[in-house]
Short mmCIF file of C-alpha atoms in Angstrom, two decimals:
data_model
loop_
_atom_site.label_atom_id
_atom_site.label_comp_id
_atom_site.label_asym_id
_atom_site.label_seq_id
_atom_site.Cartn_x
_atom_site.Cartn_y
_atom_site.Cartn_z
CA MET A 1470 12.39 -60.13 18.22
CA ALA A 1471 11.04 -63.47 19.44
CA TYR A 1472 14.59 -64.83 19.73
CA GLN A 1473 15.64 -61.82 21.82
CA LEU A 1474 12.68 -62.23 24.14
CA LEU A 1475 13.46 -65.93 24.57
CA ARG A 1476 17.12 -65.20 25.23
CA PHE A 1477 16.30 -62.73 28.01
CA ALA A 1478 13.68 -65.06 29.46
CA LEU A 1479 16.36 -67.73 29.94
CA SER A 1480 19.18 -65.45 31.04
CA ARG A 1481 19.86 -63.65 34.29
CA GLU A 1482 21.30 -60.76 32.26
CA HIS A 1483 18.66 -58.23 31.20
CA PRO A 1484 18.97 -55.42 28.70
CA GLU A 1485 19.88 -51.99 30.04
CA PRO A 1486 16.90 -50.04 31.35
CA ARG A 1487 15.70 -47.78 28.60
CA MET A 1488 15.64 -44.42 30.35
CA PHE A 1489 18.30 -44.42 33.06
CA ARG A 1490 20.84 -46.52 34.90
CA ARG A 1491 20.17 -48.34 38.13
CA PRO A 1492 23.20 -47.70 40.30
CA ASP A 1493 24.18 -50.70 42.46
CA ARG A 1494 24.68 -49.03 45.78
CA LEU A 1495 24.69 -45.64 47.44
CA LYS A 1496 27.92 -43.71 47.76
CA SER A 1497 28.93 -42.64 51.26
CA SER A 1498 28.31 -38.96 50.55
CA TYR A 1499 26.65 -36.62 48.03
CA ASP A 1500 26.61 -32.84 47.60
CA VAL A 1501 22.80 -32.91 47.51
CA VAL A 1502 20.30 -35.62 48.41
CA ILE A 1503 16.80 -35.27 46.94
CA ILE A 1504 14.08 -37.23 48.71
CA GLY A 1505 11.36 -38.17 46.24
CA GLY A 1506 11.76 -39.43 42.67
CA GLY A 1507 8.68 -37.77 41.22
CA GLY A 1508 8.57 -34.99 38.65
CA HIS A 1509 9.62 -32.32 41.15
CA GLY A 1510 12.58 -34.21 42.61
CA LEU A 1511 13.83 -35.27 39.19
CA SER A 1512 13.42 -31.83 37.61
CA SER A 1513 15.32 -30.29 40.54
CA ALA A 1514 18.09 -32.84 39.98
CA TYR A 1515 18.07 -32.11 36.24
CA TYR A 1516 18.45 -28.34 36.63
CA LEU A 1517 20.99 -28.75 39.47
CA ALA A 1518 23.18 -30.72 37.06
CA ARG A 1519 22.41 -28.76 33.89
CA ASP A 1520 22.27 -25.15 35.12
CA HIS A 1521 24.33 -25.19 38.31
CA GLY A 1522 26.96 -27.84 37.57
CA ILE A 1523 26.11 -29.82 40.73
CA ARG A 1524 26.22 -33.43 39.57
CA ASN A 1525 27.10 -35.36 42.71
CA VAL A 1526 23.41 -35.74 43.50
CA ALA A 1527 21.33 -38.71 44.64
CA VAL A 1528 17.58 -38.92 44.10
CA LEU A 1529 16.04 -41.35 46.59
CA GLU A 1530 12.68 -42.89 45.79
CA ARG A 1531 11.00 -45.37 48.11
CA GLY A 1532 8.84 -46.82 45.33
CA TYR A 1533 9.47 -46.34 41.63
CA ILE A 1534 10.03 -43.25 39.48
CA GLY A 1535 6.88 -41.19 38.98
CA GLY A 1536 4.71 -43.68 40.90
CA GLY A 1537 3.41 -41.11 43.36
CA ASN A 1538 1.42 -38.00 42.54
CA THR A 1539 3.33 -37.48 39.26
CA GLY A 1540 1.50 -40.53 37.92
CA ARG A 1541 -1.79 -39.82 39.71
CA ASN A 1542 -2.76 -36.31 38.63
CA THR A 1543 -5.02 -35.24 35.77
CA THR A 1544 -2.15 -33.59 33.81
CA ILE A 1545 -3.67 -30.13 33.44
CA ILE A 1546 -1.23 -27.26 32.80
CA ARG A 1547 -2.37 -23.64 33.22
CA SER A 1548 -1.30 -20.35 34.73
CA ASN A 1549 -4.62 -18.56 35.34
CA TYR A 1550 -4.08 -18.12 39.05
CA LEU A 1551 -5.37 -15.41 41.35
CA THR A 1552 -2.41 -13.83 43.16
CA PRO A 1553 0.39 -12.00 41.34
CA GLU A 1554 2.89 -14.41 42.98
CA GLY A 1555 0.97 -17.42 41.69
CA VAL A 1556 0.44 -16.06 38.17
CA ALA A 1557 4.11 -15.12 37.70
CA PHE A 1558 5.28 -18.51 38.98
CA TYR A 1559 2.94 -20.65 36.88
CA ASP A 1560 3.40 -18.46 33.80
CA GLU A 1561 7.11 -19.23 33.89
CA SER A 1562 6.21 -22.91 34.20
CA VAL A 1563 3.95 -22.80 31.12
CA ARG A 1564 6.79 -21.18 29.18
CA LEU A 1565 9.17 -23.97 30.21
CA TRP A 1566 6.60 -26.64 29.32
CA GLN A 1567 6.30 -25.43 25.77
CA ASP A 1568 9.78 -26.49 24.67
CA LEU A 1569 10.35 -29.32 27.11
CA SER A 1570 9.81 -32.06 24.49
CA ALA A 1571 12.60 -30.56 22.36
CA ASP A 1572 14.78 -30.11 25.45
CA PHE A 1573 14.42 -33.81 26.35
CA ASP A 1574 14.26 -35.16 22.80
CA LEU A 1575 11.23 -37.07 24.07
CA ASN A 1576 7.60 -36.68 23.06
CA LEU A 1577 5.65 -35.49 26.11
CA PHE A 1578 2.37 -35.39 24.11
CA TYR A 1579 2.10 -31.75 25.16
CA ALA A 1580 -1.24 -30.65 23.71
CA ASN A 1581 -2.47 -27.07 23.85
CA ARG A 1582 -6.24 -27.41 24.21
CA GLY A 1583 -7.55 -24.21 25.80
CA HIS A 1584 -9.04 -24.24 29.28
CA PHE A 1585 -12.53 -23.14 30.39
CA THR A 1586 -13.36 -22.64 34.06
CA LEU A 1587 -17.16 -22.63 34.06
CA ALA A 1588 -19.12 -20.27 36.28
CA HIS A 1589 -22.60 -21.35 37.34
CA THR A 1590 -23.32 -18.54 39.82
CA ASP A 1591 -22.99 -14.75 39.91
CA SER A 1592 -20.27 -14.97 42.55
CA ALA A 1593 -18.30 -17.43 40.41
CA VAL A 1594 -18.58 -15.01 37.45
CA ARG A 1595 -17.19 -12.29 39.71
CA THR A 1596 -14.19 -14.46 40.69
CA MET A 1597 -13.57 -15.37 37.03
CA ARG A 1598 -13.55 -11.69 36.09
CA TRP A 1599 -11.15 -10.97 38.95
CA ARG A 1600 -8.81 -13.74 37.79
CA ALA A 1601 -9.05 -12.59 34.16
CA GLU A 1602 -8.09 -9.03 35.12
CA VAL A 1603 -5.15 -10.12 37.34
CA ASN A 1604 -3.97 -12.42 34.53
CA LYS A 1605 -4.24 -9.76 31.81
CA HIS A 1606 -2.43 -7.26 33.99
CA LEU A 1607 0.46 -9.72 34.28
CA GLY A 1608 0.45 -10.55 30.57
CA VAL A 1609 -1.26 -13.94 30.85
CA ASP A 1610 -3.83 -14.79 28.20
CA SER A 1611 -7.17 -15.10 30.06
CA GLU A 1612 -10.58 -13.60 29.39
CA LEU A 1613 -14.17 -13.82 30.58
CA VAL A 1614 -16.44 -15.36 27.93
CA GLY A 1615 -20.16 -16.03 27.71
CA PRO A 1616 -21.99 -19.37 27.55
CA ASP A 1617 -22.03 -19.18 23.73
CA ALA A 1618 -18.24 -19.52 23.61
CA VAL A 1619 -18.43 -22.60 25.83
CA LYS A 1620 -21.10 -24.15 23.63
CA ALA A 1621 -19.10 -23.36 20.49
CA ALA A 1622 -15.95 -25.00 21.88
CA SER A 1623 -17.80 -28.04 23.22
CA PRO A 1624 -21.07 -28.51 21.28
CA GLN A 1625 -22.05 -31.65 23.24
CA ILE A 1626 -22.41 -29.77 26.53
CA ASP A 1627 -25.81 -29.22 28.15
CA ILE A 1628 -25.36 -25.52 28.86
CA THR A 1629 -28.04 -25.63 31.59
CA CYS A 1630 -26.44 -28.68 33.26
CA GLY A 1631 -29.74 -30.49 33.66
CA GLY A 1632 -31.52 -27.22 34.37
CA HIS A 1633 -30.19 -26.81 37.89
CA ALA A 1634 -26.76 -25.25 37.32
CA PRO A 1635 -26.89 -23.17 34.11
CA ILE A 1636 -23.51 -21.98 32.85
CA LEU A 1637 -23.45 -18.17 33.04
CA GLY A 1638 -19.96 -17.66 31.68
CA ALA A 1639 -16.42 -18.94 31.88
CA LEU A 1640 -12.82 -17.93 32.36
CA TYR A 1641 -11.13 -18.88 29.10
CA HIS A 1642 -7.39 -19.49 29.26
CA ALA A 1643 -5.98 -20.22 25.80
CA PRO A 1644 -2.58 -21.61 26.98
CA GLY A 1645 -4.27 -24.40 29.01
CA SER A 1646 -2.70 -27.73 28.04
CA ILE A 1647 -2.29 -31.37 28.95
CA ALA A 1648 0.79 -33.61 28.77
CA ARG A 1649 1.72 -37.23 29.33
CA HIS A 1650 2.68 -37.28 33.00
CA ASP A 1651 4.87 -40.42 33.10
CA ALA A 1652 7.01 -39.09 30.28
CA VAL A 1653 7.72 -35.92 32.25
CA ALA A 1654 9.29 -37.94 35.07
CA TRP A 1655 11.19 -40.13 32.57
CA GLY A 1656 12.44 -37.15 30.58
CA TYR A 1657 13.76 -35.35 33.64
CA GLY A 1658 15.11 -38.62 35.04
CA ARG A 1659 16.99 -39.46 31.84
CA GLY A 1660 18.32 -35.92 31.51
CA ALA A 1661 19.56 -35.92 35.10
CA ASP A 1662 21.01 -39.42 34.78
CA ARG A 1663 22.98 -38.50 31.65
CA ARG A 1664 24.54 -35.62 33.59
CA GLY A 1665 25.74 -37.86 36.41
CA VAL A 1666 22.87 -37.76 38.89
CA GLU A 1667 22.17 -41.12 40.56
CA ILE A 1668 18.57 -42.26 40.80
CA HIS A 1669 17.99 -44.84 43.54
CA GLN A 1670 14.60 -46.50 43.46
CA LYS A 1671 13.26 -48.69 46.29
CA THR A 1672 15.38 -46.59 48.65
CA GLU A 1673 13.44 -45.27 51.61
CA VAL A 1674 14.64 -42.54 53.94
CA THR A 1675 14.19 -43.67 57.54
CA ALA A 1676 15.73 -40.74 59.44
CA ILE A 1677 17.56 -37.46 58.83
CA ASP A 1678 20.65 -36.60 60.85
CA VAL A 1679 20.43 -32.99 62.13
CA GLN A 1680 23.14 -31.62 64.43
CA GLY A 1681 23.23 -28.07 65.76
CA GLY A 1682 20.37 -27.06 63.49
CA LYS A 1683 22.20 -28.28 60.36
CA VAL A 1684 21.59 -31.27 58.13
CA ARG A 1685 24.47 -33.78 58.36
CA GLY A 1686 23.18 -36.88 56.63
CA VAL A 1687 20.36 -39.19 55.73
CA HIS A 1688 19.64 -42.72 56.98
CA THR A 1689 18.05 -45.02 54.42
CA ASN A 1690 17.09 -48.67 54.22
CA GLN A 1691 20.17 -49.04 51.96
CA GLY A 1692 22.63 -47.39 54.38
CA TYR A 1693 23.79 -43.98 55.61
CA ILE A 1694 24.64 -40.99 53.37
CA ALA A 1695 26.60 -37.95 54.54
CA THR A 1696 25.32 -34.71 53.00
CA ASN A 1697 24.83 -31.06 53.93
CA LYS A 1698 21.85 -30.42 51.68
CA VAL A 1699 18.55 -32.28 51.53
CA LEU A 1700 15.66 -31.34 49.29
CA CYS A 1701 12.33 -32.83 50.34
CA ALA A 1702 9.97 -33.29 47.36
CA VAL A 1703 7.62 -36.03 48.51
CA ALA A 1704 4.10 -34.58 48.07
CA GLY A 1705 1.69 -36.29 50.50
CA PHE A 1706 4.53 -37.76 52.55
CA THR A 1707 5.85 -34.31 53.54
CA PRO A 1708 4.69 -34.34 57.18
CA ARG A 1709 6.50 -37.67 57.74
CA VAL A 1710 9.77 -36.18 56.45
CA THR A 1711 9.49 -32.80 58.20
CA HIS A 1712 8.83 -34.77 61.40
CA MET A 1713 12.30 -36.37 60.94
CA VAL A 1714 13.97 -32.94 61.18
CA GLY A 1715 11.70 -31.70 63.99
CA LEU A 1716 9.74 -29.20 61.89
CA THR A 1717 6.01 -28.69 62.05
CA THR A 1718 4.17 -27.17 59.09
CA PRO A 1719 0.59 -26.18 58.23
CA ILE A 1720 0.37 -29.16 55.86
CA TYR A 1721 -2.51 -31.61 56.21
CA VAL A 1722 -3.14 -34.60 53.99
CA HIS A 1723 -6.41 -35.48 52.25
CA PRO A 1724 -6.85 -37.96 49.39
CA LEU A 1725 -7.63 -36.59 45.94
CA GLN A 1726 -9.30 -39.08 43.64
CA ALA A 1727 -9.53 -39.31 39.87
CA MET A 1728 -10.81 -41.70 37.23
CA VAL A 1729 -10.77 -42.38 33.49
CA SER A 1730 -13.48 -43.60 31.13
CA GLU A 1731 -13.07 -46.17 28.41
CA PRO A 1732 -11.48 -44.73 25.25
CA MET A 1733 -13.67 -42.94 22.72
CA LYS A 1734 -13.22 -41.19 19.40
CA PRO A 1735 -11.96 -37.64 19.96
CA TRP A 1736 -14.91 -35.35 20.75
CA LEU A 1737 -13.78 -33.13 23.63
CA ASP A 1738 -11.14 -30.66 22.57
CA PRO A 1739 -10.86 -28.14 25.44
CA ILE A 1740 -10.20 -28.79 29.12
CA LEU A 1741 -13.35 -28.08 31.11
CA VAL A 1742 -13.48 -27.26 34.81
CA SER A 1743 -16.55 -26.62 36.90
CA GLY A 1744 -16.07 -25.37 40.42
CA SER A 1745 -19.74 -25.78 41.32
CA LEU A 1746 -20.09 -29.31 39.92
CA HIS A 1747 -16.65 -30.28 41.26
CA ILE A 1748 -15.36 -31.53 37.92
CA TYR A 1749 -12.31 -31.18 35.76
CA VAL A 1750 -12.21 -33.17 32.56
CA SER A 1751 -10.15 -33.51 29.41
CA GLN A 1752 -9.81 -36.15 26.73
CA SER A 1753 -6.40 -37.77 26.57
CA ALA A 1754 -4.45 -38.68 23.43
CA ARG A 1755 -5.68 -42.24 23.99
CA GLY A 1756 -9.31 -41.08 23.90
CA GLU A 1757 -10.06 -41.63 27.59
CA LEU A 1758 -11.86 -38.96 29.53
CA VAL A 1759 -9.58 -38.03 32.43
CA MET A 1760 -11.76 -36.79 35.26
CA GLY A 1761 -11.07 -35.39 38.69
CA ALA A 1762 -13.08 -33.91 41.50
CA SER A 1763 -12.61 -32.19 44.83
CA LEU A 1764 -10.63 -33.49 47.79
CA ASP A 1765 -12.02 -36.20 50.01
CA PRO A 1766 -13.66 -34.34 52.90
CA TYR A 1767 -11.43 -35.62 55.72
CA GLU A 1768 -7.86 -36.68 56.47
CA VAL A 1769 -6.81 -40.12 55.22
CA GLN A 1770 -3.14 -40.91 54.69
CA SER A 1771 -3.44 -43.69 52.16
CA THR A 1772 -4.32 -44.02 48.49
CA ARG A 1773 -7.55 -45.93 48.93
CA SER A 1774 -10.34 -44.97 46.56
CA THR A 1775 -14.08 -45.07 47.13
CA LEU A 1776 -17.33 -45.87 45.32
CA ASP A 1777 -18.88 -42.63 46.65
CA PHE A 1778 -16.39 -40.72 44.54
CA VAL A 1779 -17.25 -42.51 41.28
CA GLU A 1780 -20.98 -42.12 41.94
CA GLY A 1781 -20.73 -38.41 42.73
CA LEU A 1782 -18.40 -37.50 39.89
CA SER A 1783 -20.35 -39.57 37.33
CA ALA A 1784 -23.60 -37.88 38.35
CA HIS A 1785 -22.09 -34.45 37.80
CA MET A 1786 -20.50 -35.51 34.49
CA LEU A 1787 -23.99 -36.54 33.31
CA ASP A 1788 -25.33 -33.09 34.24
CA MET A 1789 -22.85 -31.64 31.74
CA PHE A 1790 -22.83 -34.44 29.15
CA PRO A 1791 -26.01 -36.56 29.36
CA PHE A 1792 -24.95 -38.62 26.32
CA LEU A 1793 -22.19 -40.28 28.37
CA SER A 1794 -24.69 -42.40 30.31
CA ASN A 1795 -23.61 -45.59 28.52
CA VAL A 1796 -19.88 -44.98 28.81
CA ARG A 1797 -17.96 -47.12 31.29
CA VAL A 1798 -15.48 -46.00 33.92
CA ASN A 1799 -12.27 -47.95 33.35
CA ARG A 1800 -10.09 -47.06 36.32
CA GLN A 1801 -10.06 -44.98 39.47
CA TRP A 1802 -7.28 -44.14 41.87
CA ALA A 1803 -6.22 -41.67 44.55
CA GLY A 1804 -3.20 -39.58 45.45
CA MET A 1805 -2.34 -38.03 48.79
CA ALA A 1806 -2.58 -34.25 48.52
CA ASP A 1807 -0.52 -32.16 50.96
CA MET A 1808 -2.82 -29.19 51.52
CA THR A 1809 -2.00 -25.78 53.01
CA PRO A 1810 -4.39 -23.24 54.59
CA ASP A 1811 -4.00 -20.76 51.70
CA PHE A 1812 -3.88 -23.31 48.84
CA ALA A 1813 -0.39 -22.10 47.85
CA PRO A 1814 2.71 -24.32 48.07
CA ILE A 1815 5.50 -24.14 50.67
CA LEU A 1816 8.86 -23.71 48.96
CA GLY A 1817 12.42 -22.85 49.84
CA LYS A 1818 14.64 -22.65 52.88
CA THR A 1819 13.49 -23.75 56.33
CA PRO A 1820 14.69 -23.05 59.90
CA VAL A 1821 16.85 -26.21 59.58
CA GLU A 1822 20.02 -25.26 57.69
CA GLY A 1823 20.46 -27.36 54.57
CA PHE A 1824 16.86 -28.65 54.59
CA TYR A 1825 14.82 -27.34 51.67
CA LEU A 1826 11.11 -27.88 51.18
CA ASP A 1827 9.22 -28.40 47.94
CA ALA A 1828 5.80 -29.17 49.41
CA GLY A 1829 2.21 -28.17 49.98
CA TRP A 1830 1.27 -28.67 46.34
CA GLY A 1831 -2.09 -30.04 47.24
CA THR A 1832 -3.98 -30.26 43.97
CA CYS A 1833 -1.66 -28.11 41.82
CA GLY A 1834 1.76 -29.77 41.64
CA PHE A 1835 2.01 -31.31 38.17
CA LYS A 1836 1.82 -28.07 36.21
CA ALA A 1837 4.59 -26.59 38.38
CA THR A 1838 7.06 -29.41 37.70
CA PRO A 1839 9.46 -27.45 35.42
CA VAL A 1840 9.45 -24.13 37.26
CA CYS A 1841 9.74 -25.87 40.60
CA GLY A 1842 12.87 -27.68 39.44
CA LYS A 1843 14.27 -24.41 38.11
CA THR A 1844 13.62 -22.40 41.26
CA MET A 1845 14.41 -25.13 43.81
CA SER A 1846 17.69 -26.03 42.11
CA TYR A 1847 18.65 -22.32 42.27
CA THR A 1848 17.63 -22.19 45.95
CA VAL A 1849 19.61 -25.33 46.85
CA ALA A 1850 22.68 -24.34 44.81
CA ASN A 1851 22.88 -20.79 46.22
CA ASP A 1852 21.32 -21.39 49.64
CA ARG A 1853 19.09 -18.41 48.79
CA ASN A 1854 15.39 -18.42 47.88
CA HIS A 1855 14.74 -17.80 44.19
CA PRO A 1856 12.80 -14.51 43.69
CA LEU A 1857 9.85 -16.36 42.11
CA ILE A 1858 9.22 -18.37 45.31
CA GLU A 1859 9.47 -15.52 47.83
CA GLY A 1860 5.69 -15.54 48.29
CA PHE A 1861 5.67 -19.25 49.12
CA ASN A 1862 8.04 -19.54 52.09
CA LEU A 1863 7.17 -21.45 55.25
CA SER A 1864 7.75 -18.26 57.30
CA ARG A 1865 4.68 -16.56 55.75
CA PHE A 1866 2.42 -18.26 58.27
CA GLU A 1867 4.25 -16.84 61.29
CA THR A 1868 3.81 -13.32 59.90
CA TYR A 1869 0.21 -13.93 58.74
CA GLN A 1870 1.19 -12.99 55.16
CA LEU A 1871 -0.71 -15.70 53.38
CA THR A 1872 -0.80 -16.11 49.60
CA GLY A 1873 -4.50 -16.80 49.08
CA GLU A 1874 -4.93 -19.07 46.06
CA LYS A 1875 -8.11 -20.87 47.06
CA GLY A 1876 -10.13 -18.94 44.48
CA ALA A 1877 -7.88 -20.35 41.75
CA ALA A 1878 -7.96 -23.98 42.92
CA SER A 1879 -9.47 -26.08 40.17
CA VAL A 1880 -12.74 -26.80 41.96
CA GLY A 1881 -14.46 -25.55 45.09
CA HIS A 1882 -13.19 -27.30 48.21
CA MET B 1333 -21.48 -46.28 52.12
CA LYS B 1334 -19.14 -45.83 55.04
CA LEU B 1335 -20.81 -45.57 58.43
CA LEU B 1336 -19.85 -43.41 61.39
CA THR B 1337 -21.43 -43.84 64.82
CA CYS B 1338 -22.90 -40.62 66.22
CA PRO B 1339 -22.96 -40.87 70.04
CA VAL B 1340 -26.55 -39.59 70.01
CA ASN B 1341 -28.05 -41.08 66.83
CA GLY B 1342 -26.06 -44.28 66.32
CA PRO B 1343 -24.52 -45.46 63.02
CA ARG B 1344 -25.25 -43.07 60.15
CA PRO B 1345 -23.81 -42.69 56.60
CA VAL B 1346 -20.57 -40.70 56.70
CA SER B 1347 -22.07 -38.21 54.21
CA GLU B 1348 -24.23 -36.90 57.10
CA PHE B 1349 -21.11 -35.77 58.96
CA VAL B 1350 -18.65 -32.91 58.68
CA TYR B 1351 -15.02 -33.36 59.68
CA GLY B 1352 -13.87 -30.78 62.23
CA GLY B 1353 -10.15 -31.54 62.32
CA GLU B 1354 -7.84 -32.86 65.01
CA VAL B 1355 -8.37 -31.72 68.61
CA ARG B 1356 -5.54 -29.31 69.45
CA PRO B 1357 -4.96 -27.61 72.81
CA MET B 1358 -5.23 -23.81 72.61
CA PRO B 1359 -2.24 -21.92 74.04
CA ALA B 1360 -2.72 -19.35 76.83
CA SER B 1361 -4.05 -15.97 75.67
CA ASP B 1362 -0.76 -14.22 76.62
CA CYS B 1363 1.34 -16.41 74.30
CA SER B 1364 3.65 -14.86 71.69
CA ASP B 1365 2.49 -14.09 68.13
CA PRO B 1366 4.54 -16.90 66.55
CA GLU B 1367 3.13 -19.36 69.13
CA TRP B 1368 -0.39 -18.26 68.24
CA ALA B 1369 0.41 -18.52 64.53
CA ARG B 1370 1.60 -22.08 65.06
CA TYR B 1371 -1.64 -22.92 66.84
CA VAL B 1372 -3.74 -21.30 64.10
CA PHE B 1373 -1.95 -22.78 61.08
CA HIS B 1374 0.31 -25.70 61.97
CA ARG B 1375 -0.94 -29.28 62.07
CA SER B 1376 0.47 -32.60 63.18
CA GLY B 1377 0.35 -33.94 59.66
CA ILE B 1378 2.00 -37.26 60.50
CA PRO B 1379 -0.13 -40.39 60.20
CA GLY B 1380 -1.37 -42.28 63.24
CA ILE B 1381 -4.34 -42.54 65.58
CA LYS B 1382 -5.83 -39.12 66.28
CA ILE B 1383 -8.59 -37.58 68.41
CA GLU B 1384 -10.83 -35.49 66.17
CA TRP B 1385 -13.89 -33.26 66.09
CA TRP B 1386 -16.84 -34.43 63.99
CA TYR B 1387 -20.28 -32.86 63.47
CA HIS B 1388 -23.52 -34.70 62.71
CA THR B 1389 -25.26 -32.24 60.39
CA ALA B 1390 -28.76 -33.67 60.62
CA SER B 1391 -28.97 -33.33 64.40
CA GLY B 1392 -26.43 -30.54 65.03
CA THR B 1393 -24.25 -32.72 67.27
CA TRP B 1394 -20.55 -32.01 67.80
CA PHE B 1395 -18.63 -34.98 69.15
CA HIS B 1396 -15.20 -36.62 69.29
CA ALA B 1397 -13.86 -39.60 67.37
CA GLU B 1398 -10.66 -41.56 67.83
CA ARG B 1399 -9.61 -42.62 64.34
CA ASP B 1400 -6.72 -44.31 62.57
CA VAL B 1401 -6.08 -41.87 59.69
CA VAL B 1402 -4.10 -44.43 57.65
CA ALA B 1403 -6.63 -47.26 57.69
CA ASP B 1404 -9.57 -44.80 57.97
CA ARG B 1405 -10.92 -46.88 60.89
CA VAL B 1406 -12.95 -45.26 63.68
CA ILE B 1407 -12.06 -46.75 67.07
CA ARG B 1408 -14.63 -44.95 69.27
CA THR B 1409 -16.87 -41.87 69.35
CA TRP B 1410 -18.12 -39.91 72.37
CA LEU B 1411 -19.73 -36.62 73.38
CA PRO B 1412 -17.37 -33.90 74.67
CA GLY B 1413 -16.67 -34.41 78.38
CA GLU B 1414 -17.93 -38.01 78.40
CA GLY B 1415 -14.79 -39.90 77.37
CA SER B 1416 -11.03 -39.91 77.67
CA MET B 1417 -9.17 -37.44 75.45
CA GLU B 1418 -6.16 -39.78 75.31
CA VAL B 1419 -5.45 -42.09 72.39
CA GLY B 1420 -6.20 -45.64 73.60
CA GLY B 1421 -8.46 -44.31 76.38
CA ALA B 1422 -12.10 -45.23 76.96
#
């Protein structure tokens, strides 16, 4: 081991990257170019190659694989949404998640924990009941439970939350899970790479060539690529890319911050979410509490993080778990969330022929990674929107047919 | 604590303010439905320096700010009608 390390320290030759190749240079043309090497872009590439036989594909990533919102979320997977479109879509995703580790031959640390959305007010209880009934109707395992069930699943909780926000009930969603987010990007990346897809990191798209309303090619900092199909899967960078093809969208960008505590012995089994206290929290396999909150209240297009966020979130965590007062916060960070007016994503074909959008994920993108790859690869391969994404097209805003998912966003915004 | 300068009350903690979004010109009332839908829903999401609405909650003051949304830096603030509505104006 030591000899090997020494050898590579002295040599210009390095061992092969573990998960995928690093192609030297771009080819002059590809059948499909995917902008964004996060979970969504890589899973779309994976299913394009695996299910549709389209292997002449380049994934362009301006940074490194999974370094954007794929590596910045709080890894919660659930399907207890509010609209029938949302529930059907995320339910398919949860199904795909469950055998993804076997599919990749890679341990994603997929852990089924159960998911409580706590209700502290009568109106929140009403929304939870509404979601439970929509979910049950569509065959998704959700139910309204009382405070006793919350206390039984998480005995450390102060059920009154310091006396000022007593928990009146919760939406319990048994399939709620967490997974290791980096591994998801690596698994899809490796699977796509093995099937011939090229992954180009540090390759930034600078312009998109559109002629006569059709995509013709992509300009990058590594040269020009001719292609008729471009899939844009860049999360908070979406408005910059749609601007390149002359499209406007309802997307606006706010930072979403998160933080983790120092590691502890396992004590928190379920995933807990409180809309009123603006918290979602789970304990990772490493023992850290992974905590998130609501969006920053105004537009900022950078990943700066703030002390206000740590103070506010910590205060609310102590309302729920007073015994954490001596626990340290280890890290905090931010991602750029591309929000839409109805809190549902924007997926599928656009008025520009050959330009496909996988965007508007806001605070919900990680859990959709598998189903988004499945449906977007179908859409790109057939130039026809997959039935599961019909409710999420960009055209819904022009016809005022919104898909209102705000009530199922993780916390109140 | 980040400070924002209210044109009436001076520098105050940003937590006293509510963001009102970018200033966008309203189309004429006889515009087409899709044009109106674009005005209602679409945004110029690209980064840059923008003219925005802000509201000081404590005093009930609506005002404008010119702000760099990448660096989160406020360049100037003014009451409606009392300053230029152009980026880089005064």
